[in-house]
Amino acid sequence: MKTRECDVGGAVRLPKQFYERPLTLEESRFASEHISIVYRYLRQQGLNSDEWFDVVIFRYLLSVKRYFALPELQKLKFITVACSAMRSAAAGLFSSRAIYRTISTMS
């Protein structure tokens, strides 16, 4: 699979098809075996799973796909990769909510 490095932070950007494809059977099994990481992350961050599960699960599943596709990620523990991805998803929503509140108070 062809990848390219992003200019910022050396992150690897995979082709669009990679992000749109379903999990392989192996990835799906791996994601199922490690789903407790999602609940552990939510609990440790003090986030309500009813509200935040949908926010972080998609980034978790994407981290599974990336973990299988990028050998350099396999040098890390999967929990590190997954938690970093979920932290990014949660931070994005926190930021969006803060901007919305700011705009709402300005009107």
Short mmCIF file of C-alpha atoms in Angstrom, two decimals:
data_model
loop_
_atom_site.label_atom_id
_atom_site.label_comp_id
_atom_site.label_asym_id
_atom_site.label_seq_id
_atom_site.Cartn_x
_atom_site.Cartn_y
_atom_site.Cartn_z
CA MET A 1 0.00 0.00 0.00
CA LYS A 2 1.40 3.35 -1.02
CA THR A 3 1.75 5.89 1.78
CA ARG A 4 3.10 9.38 2.01
CA GLU A 5 4.44 11.34 4.95
CA CYS A 6 2.60 14.48 5.94
CA ASP A 7 4.61 17.66 6.24
CA VAL A 8 3.68 18.12 9.89
CA GLY A 9 4.87 15.67 12.53
CA GLY A 10 5.94 12.95 10.11
CA ALA A 11 2.49 11.33 10.29
CA VAL A 12 1.66 8.88 7.53
CA ARG A 13 -1.35 9.60 5.33
CA LEU A 14 -2.80 6.53 3.65
CA PRO A 15 -4.91 6.57 0.47
CA LYS A 16 -8.60 7.48 0.80
CA GLN A 17 -9.68 3.91 -0.04
CA PHE A 18 -7.86 2.70 3.06
CA TYR A 19 -10.03 4.83 5.34
CA GLU A 20 -13.26 3.85 3.58
CA ARG A 21 -12.77 0.09 3.42
CA PRO A 22 -14.28 -2.22 6.03
CA LEU A 23 -12.07 -4.01 8.54
CA THR A 24 -10.56 -7.27 7.39
CA LEU A 25 -11.53 -10.40 9.30
CA GLU A 26 -8.20 -10.33 11.14
CA GLU A 27 -8.60 -6.64 12.03
CA SER A 28 -12.18 -7.24 13.15
CA ARG A 29 -11.14 -10.04 15.47
CA PHE A 30 -8.31 -7.94 16.87
CA ALA A 31 -10.66 -4.98 17.47
CA SER A 32 -13.13 -7.25 19.27
CA GLU A 33 -10.42 -8.78 21.45
CA HIS A 34 -9.20 -5.33 22.53
CA ILE A 35 -12.53 -3.45 22.85
CA SER A 36 -11.97 -3.17 26.60
CA ILE A 37 -9.38 -0.48 25.77
CA VAL A 38 -12.22 1.80 24.65
CA TYR A 39 -14.17 1.38 27.89
CA ARG A 40 -11.02 1.71 29.97
CA TYR A 41 -10.09 4.93 28.15
CA LEU A 42 -13.56 6.42 28.67
CA ARG A 43 -13.54 5.48 32.36
CA GLN A 44 -10.03 6.86 32.96
CA GLN A 45 -10.93 10.14 31.24
CA GLY A 46 -14.17 10.43 33.22
CA LEU A 47 -16.24 10.42 30.03
CA ASN A 48 -19.79 9.06 29.99
CA SER A 49 -19.79 6.04 27.66
CA ASP A 50 -23.36 6.76 26.48
CA GLU A 51 -22.25 10.15 25.21
CA TRP A 52 -18.65 9.51 24.18
CA PHE A 53 -18.55 5.93 22.83
CA ASP A 54 -19.63 7.01 19.33
CA VAL A 55 -17.02 9.77 19.36
CA VAL A 56 -14.05 7.50 20.08
CA ILE A 57 -15.04 4.14 18.56
CA PHE A 58 -14.49 5.20 14.96
CA ARG A 59 -11.01 6.48 15.75
CA TYR A 60 -10.35 3.25 17.68
CA LEU A 61 -11.33 1.17 14.64
CA LEU A 62 -9.18 3.32 12.40
CA SER A 63 -6.26 2.80 14.78
CA VAL A 64 -6.73 -0.98 14.37
CA LYS A 65 -6.51 -0.64 10.58
CA ARG A 66 -3.44 1.61 10.82
CA TYR A 67 -1.78 -0.73 13.32
CA PHE A 68 -2.05 -3.60 10.86
CA ALA A 69 -1.03 -1.53 7.83
CA LEU A 70 1.97 0.33 9.25
CA PRO A 71 4.77 -1.86 10.59
CA GLU A 72 6.35 1.08 12.46
CA LEU A 73 3.22 1.31 14.64
CA GLN A 74 3.65 -2.33 15.63
CA LYS A 75 6.81 -1.32 17.48
CA LEU A 76 4.44 0.33 19.99
CA LYS A 77 1.89 -1.30 22.24
CA PHE A 78 -1.53 -1.22 20.61
CA ILE A 79 -3.05 0.44 23.68
CA THR A 80 -0.70 3.39 23.13
CA VAL A 81 -1.77 3.76 19.50
CA ALA A 82 -5.48 3.38 20.31
CA CYS A 83 -5.49 5.79 23.25
CA SER A 84 -3.63 8.41 21.25
CA ALA A 85 -6.22 8.13 18.46
CA MET A 86 -9.15 8.31 20.87
CA ARG A 87 -7.59 11.29 22.67
CA SER A 88 -7.40 13.07 19.33
CA ALA A 89 -11.06 12.33 18.56
CA ALA A 90 -12.22 13.55 21.98
CA ALA A 91 -10.05 16.68 21.76
CA GLY A 92 -11.55 17.49 18.37
CA LEU A 93 -15.05 17.37 19.80
CA PHE A 94 -14.07 19.38 22.88
CA SER A 95 -12.61 22.03 20.56
CA SER A 96 -15.73 22.08 18.36
CA ARG A 97 -17.97 22.48 21.39
CA ALA A 98 -15.82 25.32 22.73
CA ILE A 99 -16.01 27.16 19.40
CA TYR A 100 -19.78 26.68 19.26
CA ARG A 101 -20.18 28.04 22.80
CA THR A 102 -18.01 31.04 21.93
CA ILE A 103 -20.04 31.80 18.80
CA SER A 104 -23.32 31.30 20.68
CA THR A 105 -22.35 33.77 23.39
CA MET A 106 -21.27 36.35 20.80
CA SER A 107 -24.69 36.45 19.12
#
